[in-house]
Amino acid sequence: MFVVPMARLAWLSVTTPETGLANYRDVLTDGVSLTVIWRTLRMMLVVTAVCLLFAYPYAYVMTVVPPRTRAVLTTIVLLPFWTSLMARTFAWVVLLQKGGPVNDALAALGLGDVRLAGSATGVTIAMAQVMLPFMVLPLYSSMRDVDRALVPAALSLGARPAVAFLRVYLPLTLPGVAAGTTLVAVLSLGFYVTPALLGSPKESMIAQLIAVKVQDVLDFGAGGALSLTLLVVALALLGLVARFVRPGAALGMSDEGDRR
Amino acid sequence: MPDHSPGAGVRVRDLTKRFGSAARPAVDAVSLDVRPGEFMTFLGPSGSGKTTTLNMIAGLEGVTGGEIRIGDRDVAALPAHRRDLGVVFQQYALFPHMTAAQNVAFPLRRRKLPKAEIAERVARTLDLVRLGDHADRLPRKLSGGQQQRVALARAIVFDPRVLLMDEPLGALDKKLREQLQIEIARLHRELGVTVIFVTHDQEEALALSDRIAVFNEGRIEQVGTASDLYERPATRFVAAFLGDSNAFEGTLSGGRLAGDGLDLRAPATDLPDGSRAALIVRPERLRLSGAPGSGDNAVSADVTDIVYQGAFRKVLIRFGNGGAGCVREAIGALSDIAPGDRVTVHWSPDHAVLVPA
């Protein structure tokens, strides 16, 4: 299912318009492709970091509240899953556009006229919201497995709260951090809809570039080369994470998280 | 032996803890003095406030009101990590990503001791709990008993002046529990540290403690040595919670306790005339005789059952007024009775205690 089109794409990338690695040379030399790849990687890092920043405390709160509150918090996280990506992105367009409520609120606070829709900032906000469940659920499932007595134990042994967190709690939740960041990072690399609708054409991501090559210019060779480059980057990321976390932990954890 | 500071006293005054909007405080104005080097046990049913009191002393639970002093320091405002107390938790609470040695080194590293001294102290303390050859194992590779000994080593390695233990043996089976009781008693003796030990197991409390504080519904019912509590219970609750007891209720008047068809001689008491009281006699203090009859220190009863229990047997009886009781007879001093017999139970006045009903 997945292998055949991939193989076809790979084949096209080295045969169209003529046999050879010309398409890959173009990726590295045409200036545009590399810039877009860098921009995509940067966006990936920022989105992943923002997600982690919001998801870590959120997931922690989920582990300490009573079951009823936890059910509400879980629903809030999962809600985006049940609405279409398009609908959500358009909702963000409405919220963030010039003259929209967020813009007005910022202006009222004296922060002036901030450009959100049609900018990288807007894309980051919307993407982070879309990706949040993929970060929260693995984090929650690894936090749930941490014995609640460990942090008090660390405190009683003379660890300041910050030290207890860094030496005991954080290391024990790292598998969840690894799983969540990998999922979010890999997903944001190939994100198309949100940057296309909310971003500026001048700041396109790699998925948009591929779409342009394939749909508008009908340059299947270049599109294929870019796609494979994207795949290689994604695989390299997974490989990097696998070096630090035992294989399967990421998937196993996220599975458990989904069941709750 | 490590050169330890001897234990510190713990002084608690009117300590109170109220959770949220609960009608009854979890801990209700508890006052208590634990002497330096003493082994004090908090004994009580679950929900009686003993663990909450321990956690407040440890600084792991906020205080609603009252005062806590450890040694000559008022610690009520001190956060847990600055109280310098060893705490052993019910489920061990070992750090699963650290080896036994790293767990034990944790409190020393927080105190920024030199590396060589940390290594030396960790090795010595692991030897003390007989785990010297398991230093590099992760907790999940250790048995329950071994994990608890690591937890114990981790709580004493920094020479705390007070060691707090919250049902530390609750998760272990009976045999292992008895072994570790001996171990804990030995450590207490060798280190001279003050120990506050929480348990709901009365046998454990009787075996280990210098003194026991019996908790019930957020209050301390009585503090005393094991034999104080057993021989001279101050309340009905203590009499019922520690071992079996026979109770006869009545109204006090002129040195006699009358009621329910009985008229017994009351032991010396501070209770005023006219107050309701109960006369408590322990099962092994009762004597059986075949002939029916009642008197100053005697009540007639029917034998309902006889339970053989090895070194002794338990004779279950029903008193004339309908109350149930029991008599414990050592094997070798058995009376000649059978279920259904009408008997008289009697006791020496020295062995009866009067408590408020």
Coordinates of C-alpha atoms in Angstrom, one line a residue:
Chain A
M1 CA 0.0 0.0 0.0
F2 CA 2.7 2.4 1.0
V3 CA 5.7 0.8 -0.6
V4 CA 4.5 0.8 -4.2
P5 CA 3.8 4.5 -4.6
M6 CA 7.0 5.3 -2.7
A7 CA 9.0 3.1 -5.0
R8 CA 7.3 4.7 -8.0
L9 CA 8.1 8.1 -6.7
A10 CA 11.7 7.1 -6.1
W11 CA 11.9 5.7 -9.6
L12 CA 10.4 8.9 -11.1
S13 CA 12.9 11.1 -9.1
V14 CA 15.8 9.5 -10.9
T15 CA 14.3 9.1 -14.4
T16 CA 12.2 12.2 -15.0
P17 CA 12.9 14.2 -17.1
E18 CA 16.0 12.3 -17.8
T19 CA 17.9 9.4 -16.0
G20 CA 20.3 10.6 -13.4
L21 CA 20.6 12.4 -10.0
A22 CA 19.9 15.8 -11.6
N23 CA 16.7 16.2 -9.4
Y24 CA 18.7 15.7 -6.2
R25 CA 21.4 18.0 -7.4
D26 CA 18.7 20.6 -7.9
V27 CA 17.4 20.2 -4.4
L28 CA 20.8 21.0 -3.0
T29 CA 21.6 23.8 -5.4
D30 CA 18.5 25.6 -6.6
G31 CA 18.5 27.7 -3.4
V32 CA 14.8 27.5 -2.9
S33 CA 14.5 23.9 -1.9
L34 CA 17.2 24.1 0.8
T35 CA 15.8 27.3 2.2
V36 CA 12.3 25.6 2.4
I37 CA 13.8 22.5 4.1
W38 CA 15.6 24.7 6.7
R39 CA 12.4 26.7 7.3
T40 CA 10.4 23.5 7.7
L41 CA 12.9 22.1 10.2
R42 CA 12.9 25.3 12.1
M43 CA 9.1 25.3 12.2
M44 CA 9.2 21.6 13.3
L45 CA 11.5 22.5 16.2
V46 CA 9.4 25.5 17.3
V47 CA 6.1 23.6 17.1
T48 CA 7.5 20.7 19.0
A49 CA 9.0 22.9 21.7
V50 CA 5.7 24.8 22.1
C51 CA 3.8 21.6 22.3
L52 CA 6.1 20.2 25.0
L53 CA 5.9 23.4 26.9
F54 CA 2.1 23.3 27.1
A55 CA 1.6 19.5 27.2
Y56 CA 4.0 18.7 30.0
P57 CA 2.2 20.6 32.7
Y58 CA -1.1 19.7 31.2
A59 CA -0.4 16.0 31.3
Y60 CA 1.0 16.4 34.8
V61 CA -2.2 18.0 36.0
M62 CA -4.2 15.1 34.4
T63 CA -2.3 12.7 36.7
V64 CA -3.1 14.5 40.0
V65 CA -6.8 15.6 39.6
P66 CA -9.7 13.4 40.6
P67 CA -11.1 11.0 37.9
R68 CA -14.0 13.2 36.9
T69 CA -11.8 16.2 36.2
R70 CA -9.4 14.0 34.4
A71 CA -12.2 12.8 32.1
V72 CA -13.0 16.4 31.2
L73 CA -9.3 17.2 30.6
T74 CA -8.9 14.2 28.4
T75 CA -12.0 15.2 26.4
I76 CA -10.6 18.7 25.9
V77 CA -7.4 17.1 24.5
L78 CA -9.2 14.7 22.3
L79 CA -11.8 17.2 21.0
P80 CA -9.6 18.3 18.0
F81 CA -9.4 14.6 16.9
W82 CA -13.1 14.6 16.3
T83 CA -13.2 17.8 14.2
S84 CA -11.8 18.0 10.7
L85 CA -8.4 19.5 10.3
M86 CA -9.8 21.9 7.7
A87 CA -12.5 23.1 10.0
R88 CA -10.0 23.7 12.8
T89 CA -7.6 25.5 10.5
F90 CA -10.3 27.8 9.2
A91 CA -11.3 28.4 12.8
W92 CA -7.8 29.6 13.5
V93 CA -7.9 31.8 10.3
V94 CA -11.1 33.5 11.7
L95 CA -9.6 33.9 15.1
L96 CA -6.2 35.1 14.0
Q97 CA -7.0 37.2 10.9
K98 CA -6.6 40.9 10.7
G99 CA -9.5 42.4 12.6
G100 CA -10.2 39.0 14.3
P101 CA -10.7 38.6 18.0
V102 CA -7.1 37.8 18.9
N103 CA -5.8 40.7 16.9
D104 CA -8.3 43.0 18.5
A105 CA -7.4 41.7 22.0
L106 CA -3.7 42.3 21.4
A107 CA -4.4 45.8 20.1
A108 CA -6.5 46.5 23.2
L109 CA -3.6 45.4 25.4
G110 CA -1.5 48.0 23.7
L111 CA 0.6 45.4 21.8
G112 CA -0.2 47.1 18.6
D113 CA -1.1 45.5 15.3
V114 CA 0.5 42.0 15.3
R115 CA 0.3 40.1 12.1
L116 CA -0.8 36.5 12.9
A117 CA -2.7 35.1 10.0
G118 CA -0.4 34.8 7.0
S119 CA 2.7 34.6 9.2
A120 CA 4.9 31.9 10.7
T121 CA 3.6 32.9 14.1
G122 CA 0.0 32.1 13.1
V123 CA 1.1 28.8 11.6
T124 CA 3.0 27.9 14.8
I125 CA 0.0 28.6 17.0
A126 CA -2.4 26.6 14.9
M127 CA 0.0 23.6 14.3
A128 CA 0.8 23.4 18.0
Q129 CA -2.9 23.2 18.8
V130 CA -3.4 20.5 16.2
M131 CA -0.4 18.5 17.5
L132 CA -1.1 18.9 21.2
P133 CA -2.9 15.5 21.7
F134 CA 0.1 13.6 20.2
M135 CA 2.2 15.2 22.9
V136 CA -0.2 15.1 25.8
L137 CA -1.2 11.4 25.5
P138 CA 2.3 9.8 25.5
L139 CA 3.3 12.2 28.3
Y140 CA 0.3 11.3 30.4
S141 CA 0.8 7.6 30.0
S142 CA 4.4 7.7 31.1
M143 CA 3.5 10.1 34.0
R144 CA 0.7 7.8 35.2
D145 CA 3.2 5.0 35.7
V146 CA 5.4 7.1 38.0
D147 CA 5.0 6.2 41.7
R148 CA 3.4 9.1 43.4
A149 CA 5.6 8.6 46.5
L150 CA 8.8 9.2 44.6
V151 CA 8.8 13.0 44.7
P152 CA 7.9 13.2 48.4
A153 CA 10.7 10.6 49.0
A154 CA 13.2 12.8 47.2
L155 CA 12.1 15.8 49.2
S156 CA 12.4 13.9 52.5
L157 CA 16.0 12.9 51.4
G158 CA 17.0 16.6 51.1
A159 CA 16.3 17.4 47.5
R160 CA 14.9 20.8 46.7
P161 CA 11.7 20.7 44.7
A162 CA 13.5 21.6 41.5
V163 CA 16.2 19.0 42.1
A164 CA 13.5 16.3 42.9
F165 CA 11.9 17.2 39.5
L166 CA 15.2 17.1 37.5
R167 CA 16.7 14.0 39.2
V168 CA 13.6 11.9 39.7
Y169 CA 10.5 12.9 37.9
L170 CA 11.8 14.1 34.6
P171 CA 14.1 11.1 34.0
L172 CA 11.2 8.8 34.6
T173 CA 8.9 10.6 32.2
L174 CA 11.6 10.9 29.4
P175 CA 10.1 7.9 27.4
G176 CA 6.9 9.9 27.1
V177 CA 8.8 13.0 26.2
A178 CA 10.7 11.1 23.5
A179 CA 7.5 9.5 22.1
G180 CA 5.6 12.8 22.1
T181 CA 8.4 14.9 20.5
T182 CA 9.0 12.2 17.8
L183 CA 5.4 12.0 16.9
V184 CA 4.9 15.8 16.8
A185 CA 8.2 16.4 15.0
V186 CA 7.6 13.8 12.3
L187 CA 4.0 14.9 11.8
S188 CA 4.9 18.6 11.6
L189 CA 7.5 17.9 8.9
G190 CA 4.9 16.9 6.4
F191 CA 2.2 19.3 7.5
Y192 CA 0.4 20.8 4.5
V193 CA -3.1 22.1 5.2
T194 CA -2.3 24.5 8.1
P195 CA 0.7 26.3 6.5
A196 CA -1.1 26.5 3.2
L197 CA -4.2 28.2 4.7
L198 CA -2.6 30.2 7.5
G199 CA 0.9 30.8 6.3
S200 CA 2.3 33.3 3.8
P201 CA 3.1 32.0 0.3
K202 CA 6.5 33.6 0.8
E203 CA 7.1 31.3 3.8
S204 CA 6.0 28.0 2.4
M205 CA 6.9 24.6 3.9
I206 CA 8.3 21.6 2.2
A207 CA 4.9 19.9 1.7
Q208 CA 3.7 23.0 -0.1
L209 CA 6.7 23.0 -2.3
I210 CA 6.1 19.4 -3.2
A211 CA 2.5 20.2 -4.0
V212 CA 3.5 23.1 -6.3
K213 CA 6.0 20.9 -8.1
V214 CA 3.6 18.0 -8.6
Q215 CA 0.3 19.8 -9.2
D216 CA 1.2 23.1 -10.8
V217 CA 4.5 22.6 -12.6
L218 CA 3.9 18.8 -13.2
D219 CA 7.6 18.2 -12.4
F220 CA 7.2 14.8 -10.9
G221 CA 11.0 14.2 -10.8
A222 CA 11.6 17.3 -8.5
G223 CA 8.5 16.4 -6.4
G224 CA 9.8 12.9 -6.0
A225 CA 13.3 14.0 -5.0
L226 CA 11.8 16.4 -2.4
S227 CA 9.5 13.8 -1.0
L228 CA 12.3 11.3 -0.6
T229 CA 14.5 14.0 1.1
L230 CA 11.6 14.6 3.5
L231 CA 11.3 10.8 4.2
V232 CA 15.0 10.5 4.8
V233 CA 15.0 13.4 7.3
A234 CA 12.0 11.9 9.1
L235 CA 13.7 8.5 9.3
A236 CA 16.9 10.1 10.5
L237 CA 14.9 11.8 13.3
L238 CA 13.4 8.5 14.3
G239 CA 16.8 6.8 14.2
L240 CA 18.2 9.6 16.4
V241 CA 15.4 9.1 19.0
A242 CA 15.7 5.3 18.9
R243 CA 19.4 5.6 19.9
F244 CA 18.3 7.2 23.2
V245 CA 15.1 5.4 24.0
R246 CA 14.5 1.6 23.8
P247 CA 12.8 0.8 20.5
G248 CA 9.1 0.4 20.7
A249 CA 8.7 2.5 23.8
A250 CA 7.4 5.4 21.8
L251 CA 4.7 3.3 20.0
G252 CA 3.8 1.2 23.0
M253 CA 3.4 4.3 25.2
S254 CA 1.2 6.2 22.8
D255 CA -1.0 3.1 22.3
E256 CA -1.6 2.9 26.1
G257 CA -2.3 6.6 26.1
D258 CA -4.9 6.3 23.4
R259 CA -6.8 3.7 25.2
R260 CA -7.5 5.9 28.1
Chain B
M1 CA 29.8 1.8 63.8
P2 CA 28.9 5.1 62.2
D3 CA 29.5 8.1 64.4
H4 CA 25.9 9.2 64.6
S5 CA 24.3 12.0 66.4
P6 CA 22.0 10.5 69.0
G7 CA 18.3 10.8 68.3
A8 CA 16.3 14.0 68.8
G9 CA 13.1 14.4 70.7
V10 CA 9.9 15.3 68.8
R11 CA 7.3 17.5 70.4
V12 CA 3.9 17.9 68.9
R13 CA 1.3 20.4 70.3
D14 CA -2.4 20.7 69.2
L15 CA -1.5 19.4 65.7
T16 CA -4.5 19.6 63.5
K17 CA -5.2 18.8 59.8
R18 CA -8.4 19.4 58.0
F19 CA -8.8 18.3 54.4
G20 CA -11.0 20.6 52.3
S21 CA -14.5 20.9 53.8
A22 CA -14.5 17.6 55.7
A23 CA -16.7 17.7 58.7
R24 CA -14.2 16.1 61.0
P25 CA -10.5 17.0 61.0
A26 CA -8.3 14.1 59.9
V27 CA -6.0 15.0 62.8
D28 CA -7.7 16.7 65.7
A29 CA -5.4 18.7 68.1
V30 CA -2.9 15.9 68.7
S31 CA -0.3 16.5 71.4
L32 CA 2.6 14.1 72.0
D33 CA 6.2 14.0 73.2
V34 CA 8.6 11.5 71.7
R35 CA 11.7 11.2 73.8
P36 CA 15.2 11.3 72.2
G37 CA 16.2 7.8 71.0
E38 CA 12.7 6.4 71.7
F39 CA 10.9 3.9 69.5
M40 CA 7.4 5.3 69.3
T41 CA 4.7 3.5 67.3
F42 CA 1.5 5.2 66.0
L43 CA -1.1 2.4 66.1
G44 CA -4.6 2.7 64.9
P45 CA -7.1 1.6 62.2
S46 CA -6.9 3.1 58.7
G47 CA -8.3 6.6 58.6
S48 CA -7.4 7.2 62.2
G49 CA -5.0 10.0 61.4
K50 CA -1.7 8.3 62.2
T51 CA -0.2 8.5 58.7
T52 CA -1.3 12.1 58.3
T53 CA 0.3 13.0 61.6
L54 CA 3.5 11.3 60.4
N55 CA 3.4 13.2 57.1
M56 CA 3.0 16.5 58.9
I57 CA 6.0 15.8 61.0
A58 CA 7.9 14.9 57.8
G59 CA 6.8 18.1 56.2
L60 CA 5.0 16.2 53.4
E61 CA 1.6 17.4 54.4
G62 CA 0.6 21.0 55.2
V63 CA -0.4 21.8 58.8
T64 CA -3.8 23.3 59.5
G65 CA -2.8 24.3 63.0
G66 CA -0.5 23.4 65.9
E67 CA 3.2 23.2 66.6
I68 CA 6.0 20.7 65.7
R69 CA 9.4 20.8 67.3
I70 CA 12.3 18.4 66.5
G71 CA 15.1 18.7 69.0
D72 CA 15.1 22.4 69.8
R73 CA 14.0 23.5 66.3
D74 CA 10.5 24.6 65.4
V75 CA 10.0 22.9 62.1
A76 CA 6.4 23.8 61.3
A77 CA 7.5 26.4 58.7
L78 CA 10.4 24.3 57.3
P79 CA 9.9 22.6 53.9
A80 CA 10.4 18.8 53.9
H81 CA 13.8 18.9 52.2
R82 CA 15.3 20.9 55.1
R83 CA 14.0 18.9 58.0
D84 CA 16.7 16.3 57.9
L85 CA 14.5 13.4 58.7
G86 CA 14.8 9.9 57.4
V87 CA 11.5 8.7 55.9
V88 CA 10.7 5.1 54.9
F89 CA 7.5 4.8 52.8
Q90 CA 5.0 2.0 52.6
Q91 CA 5.7 0.9 49.0
Y92 CA 9.5 1.6 49.4
A93 CA 9.5 4.5 47.0
L94 CA 12.9 3.6 45.6
F95 CA 13.9 5.5 42.5
P96 CA 13.5 2.9 39.8
H97 CA 16.0 4.4 37.4
M98 CA 18.9 4.2 40.0
T99 CA 20.7 1.3 41.4
A100 CA 20.6 0.3 45.0
A101 CA 23.9 2.2 45.6
Q102 CA 22.7 5.3 43.7
N103 CA 19.4 5.3 45.7
V104 CA 21.4 5.2 48.9
A105 CA 23.8 7.9 47.6
F106 CA 20.9 10.3 46.7
P107 CA 20.6 12.0 50.1
L108 CA 24.4 12.3 50.4
R109 CA 24.7 13.9 47.0
R110 CA 22.0 16.4 47.9
R111 CA 24.2 17.3 50.9
K112 CA 27.2 17.8 48.5
L113 CA 29.5 15.4 50.4
P114 CA 32.8 14.6 48.8
K115 CA 32.7 11.7 46.3
A116 CA 35.0 9.4 48.3
E117 CA 33.0 9.9 51.5
I118 CA 29.7 9.2 49.7
A119 CA 31.1 5.9 48.3
E120 CA 32.4 4.9 51.7
R121 CA 29.2 5.7 53.5
V122 CA 27.0 4.0 50.9
A123 CA 29.1 0.8 51.1
R124 CA 29.0 0.9 54.9
T125 CA 25.3 1.4 55.1
L126 CA 24.5 -1.2 52.5
D127 CA 26.6 -3.6 54.6
L128 CA 24.7 -2.6 57.7
V129 CA 21.4 -3.8 56.0
R130 CA 23.2 -6.8 54.6
L131 CA 23.0 -5.8 51.0
G132 CA 26.6 -5.1 50.3
D133 CA 26.7 -7.5 47.3
H134 CA 23.6 -6.0 45.7
A135 CA 24.8 -2.5 45.3
D136 CA 24.6 -2.4 41.5
R137 CA 21.2 -3.9 41.1
L138 CA 18.2 -1.9 40.0
P139 CA 15.3 -2.0 42.4
R140 CA 13.1 -4.1 40.1
K141 CA 15.9 -6.8 40.3
L142 CA 15.5 -7.0 44.1
S143 CA 13.0 -8.9 46.2
G144 CA 10.4 -7.0 48.3
G145 CA 12.4 -7.5 51.4
Q146 CA 15.6 -6.4 49.8
Q147 CA 13.9 -3.3 48.4
Q148 CA 12.7 -2.4 51.8
R149 CA 16.2 -2.8 53.2
V150 CA 17.5 -0.4 50.5
A151 CA 14.8 2.1 51.4
L152 CA 15.9 1.7 55.1
A153 CA 19.6 2.2 54.1
R154 CA 18.6 5.3 52.1
A155 CA 16.7 6.8 55.1
I156 CA 19.6 6.3 57.6
V157 CA 22.7 6.9 55.5
F158 CA 22.8 10.6 56.2
D159 CA 22.5 10.1 60.0
P160 CA 19.1 11.7 60.5
R161 CA 18.2 12.3 64.1
V162 CA 14.7 11.0 63.6
L163 CA 13.5 8.1 61.4
L164 CA 9.9 8.1 60.3
M165 CA 8.4 4.9 59.0
D166 CA 5.0 4.6 57.4
E167 CA 3.8 1.0 57.5
P168 CA 7.2 -0.1 56.1
L169 CA 6.4 -3.8 56.3
G170 CA 2.9 -3.7 55.1
A171 CA 3.7 -5.1 51.7
L172 CA 5.7 -8.1 52.9
D173 CA 4.6 -11.5 53.8
K174 CA 4.5 -12.6 57.5
K175 CA 7.8 -14.4 57.6
L176 CA 9.8 -11.6 56.0
R177 CA 8.0 -9.1 58.1
E178 CA 9.2 -10.8 61.3
Q179 CA 12.8 -10.9 60.0
L180 CA 12.7 -7.2 59.2
Q181 CA 11.1 -6.3 62.5
I182 CA 14.2 -7.8 64.2
E183 CA 16.4 -5.9 61.7
I184 CA 14.6 -2.6 62.4
A185 CA 14.9 -3.2 66.2
R186 CA 18.7 -3.9 65.8
L187 CA 19.2 -0.7 63.7
H188 CA 17.3 1.3 66.2
R189 CA 19.5 -0.1 69.0
E190 CA 22.8 0.4 67.1
L191 CA 22.1 3.9 65.7
G192 CA 20.4 5.4 68.8
V193 CA 18.1 7.2 66.4
T194 CA 14.5 8.3 67.4
V195 CA 12.0 6.2 65.5
I196 CA 8.4 7.0 64.8
F197 CA 6.7 3.9 63.3
V198 CA 3.2 3.8 61.9
T199 CA 1.3 0.6 61.7
H200 CA -2.2 -0.9 62.0
D201 CA -0.7 -4.2 63.1
Q202 CA -0.9 -4.5 66.9
E203 CA 1.5 -7.5 67.1
E204 CA 4.1 -5.4 65.2
A205 CA 3.5 -2.5 67.6
L206 CA 3.8 -4.7 70.7
A207 CA 7.0 -6.4 69.4
L208 CA 9.0 -3.2 68.4
S209 CA 7.9 -0.2 70.5
D210 CA 9.2 1.5 73.6
R211 CA 5.9 3.2 73.7
I212 CA 2.7 3.2 71.6
A213 CA 0.3 6.0 70.8
V214 CA -3.1 4.6 69.9
F215 CA -4.9 6.7 67.3
N216 CA -8.7 6.8 66.7
E217 CA -10.7 9.2 64.6
G218 CA -7.9 11.8 64.5
R219 CA -7.1 11.8 68.2
I220 CA -4.7 9.9 70.4
E221 CA -6.7 7.7 72.8
Q222 CA -3.7 6.7 74.9
V223 CA 0.1 6.8 75.0
G224 CA 2.0 4.1 76.9
T225 CA 4.2 1.1 76.9
A226 CA 2.8 -2.1 75.4
S227 CA 1.9 -3.5 78.9
D228 CA 0.4 -0.2 80.0
L229 CA -2.0 -0.3 77.1
Y230 CA -2.7 -3.9 77.5
E231 CA -3.1 -4.1 81.3
R232 CA -4.4 -0.6 81.9
P233 CA -6.4 0.6 78.8
A234 CA -7.7 4.1 79.3
T235 CA -10.7 3.8 76.9
R236 CA -13.0 1.2 75.5
F237 CA -11.4 1.7 72.1
V238 CA -7.9 0.8 73.4
A239 CA -9.2 -2.2 75.2
A240 CA -11.0 -3.4 72.1
F241 CA -8.3 -2.6 69.6
L242 CA -5.4 -4.2 71.5
G243 CA -6.2 -7.8 72.0
D244 CA -9.5 -9.4 73.2
S245 CA -11.3 -8.1 76.3
N246 CA -14.4 -8.8 78.4
A247 CA -16.4 -5.7 79.2
F248 CA -19.2 -5.2 81.8
E249 CA -21.1 -2.0 81.6
G250 CA -22.8 -0.3 84.5
T251 CA -23.3 2.8 86.6
L252 CA -20.7 3.7 89.2
S253 CA -21.8 4.2 92.8
G254 CA -20.0 3.8 96.1
G255 CA -17.2 1.7 94.8
R256 CA -19.5 -0.7 93.0
L257 CA -20.5 -1.0 89.3
A258 CA -24.2 -2.0 88.9
G259 CA -26.2 -2.6 85.8
D260 CA -27.5 -5.3 83.5
G261 CA -28.3 -7.6 86.4
L262 CA -24.8 -7.4 87.7
D263 CA -23.3 -5.8 90.8
L264 CA -19.5 -5.9 90.7
R265 CA -16.8 -4.5 92.9
A266 CA -15.3 -1.5 91.0
P267 CA -11.5 -1.0 91.1
A268 CA -10.1 2.3 92.3
T269 CA -10.9 5.0 89.8
D270 CA -11.0 8.8 89.2
L271 CA -14.5 8.5 87.6
P272 CA -17.2 10.3 89.6
D273 CA -20.1 8.4 91.2
G274 CA -23.1 8.2 88.9
S275 CA -21.1 8.0 85.7
R276 CA -21.4 5.2 83.2
A277 CA -18.4 3.0 83.1
A278 CA -17.2 -0.4 81.8
L279 CA -15.2 -3.0 83.7
I280 CA -12.5 -4.5 81.5
V281 CA -10.9 -7.9 82.1
R282 CA -8.4 -9.6 79.7
P283 CA -9.3 -13.1 78.7
E284 CA -6.2 -14.7 80.3
R285 CA -7.1 -13.1 83.6
L286 CA -10.4 -14.9 83.8
R287 CA -10.7 -18.2 85.7
L288 CA -13.4 -20.7 85.0
S289 CA -15.1 -22.9 87.6
G290 CA -17.8 -25.5 87.0
A291 CA -20.4 -24.3 89.6
P292 CA -22.7 -21.5 88.6
G293 CA -22.8 -18.4 90.7
S294 CA -22.1 -14.6 90.9
G295 CA -20.3 -12.4 93.3
D296 CA -18.1 -9.3 93.7
N297 CA -15.6 -10.5 91.1
A298 CA -17.5 -13.3 89.5
V299 CA -20.2 -13.6 86.8
S300 CA -22.0 -16.6 85.5
A301 CA -21.9 -17.5 81.9
D302 CA -22.6 -20.2 79.3
V303 CA -19.8 -21.8 77.3
T304 CA -20.7 -21.4 73.6
D305 CA -17.5 -22.8 71.9
I306 CA -14.0 -23.9 72.6
V307 CA -11.3 -23.0 70.0
Y308 CA -8.0 -24.8 70.2
Q309 CA -5.1 -22.5 69.3
G310 CA -1.9 -24.4 70.0
A311 CA -0.2 -23.1 73.1
F312 CA -3.6 -22.1 74.6
R313 CA -7.3 -22.5 74.0
K314 CA -10.0 -19.9 73.7
V315 CA -13.3 -20.5 75.5
L316 CA -16.0 -18.4 74.1
I317 CA -18.8 -17.6 76.6
R318 CA -22.1 -15.7 76.8
F319 CA -22.8 -13.9 80.0
G320 CA -26.1 -14.0 81.8
N321 CA -26.9 -10.5 80.4
G322 CA -26.4 -11.6 76.8
G323 CA -22.9 -10.1 76.3
A324 CA -20.2 -12.2 74.6
G325 CA -16.8 -12.8 76.1
C326 CA -13.9 -15.1 76.1
V327 CA -11.4 -16.8 78.4
R328 CA -7.9 -17.9 77.4
E329 CA -6.6 -20.9 79.1
A330 CA -3.0 -22.1 78.8
I331 CA -2.7 -25.7 77.7
G332 CA -1.7 -27.6 80.8
A333 CA -4.1 -25.6 83.0
L334 CA -7.3 -26.6 81.4
S335 CA -10.6 -26.8 83.2
D336 CA -12.9 -29.7 82.6
I337 CA -15.7 -28.0 80.6
A338 CA -17.6 -28.5 77.3
P339 CA -19.8 -26.2 75.1
G340 CA -23.2 -25.8 76.7
D341 CA -22.0 -25.9 80.2
R342 CA -23.0 -23.3 82.7
V343 CA -19.9 -21.9 84.4
T344 CA -18.7 -19.1 86.6
V345 CA -15.9 -16.8 85.5
H346 CA -14.0 -14.9 88.2
W347 CA -11.0 -12.7 88.4
S348 CA -8.7 -11.0 90.9
P349 CA -9.7 -7.4 91.6
D350 CA -6.1 -6.3 90.6
H351 CA -6.8 -7.5 87.1
A352 CA -9.9 -5.4 86.4
V353 CA -9.7 -1.9 84.9
L354 CA -12.5 0.7 84.8
V355 CA -12.9 2.9 81.7
P356 CA -15.6 5.4 80.8
A357 CA -18.4 3.7 78.9

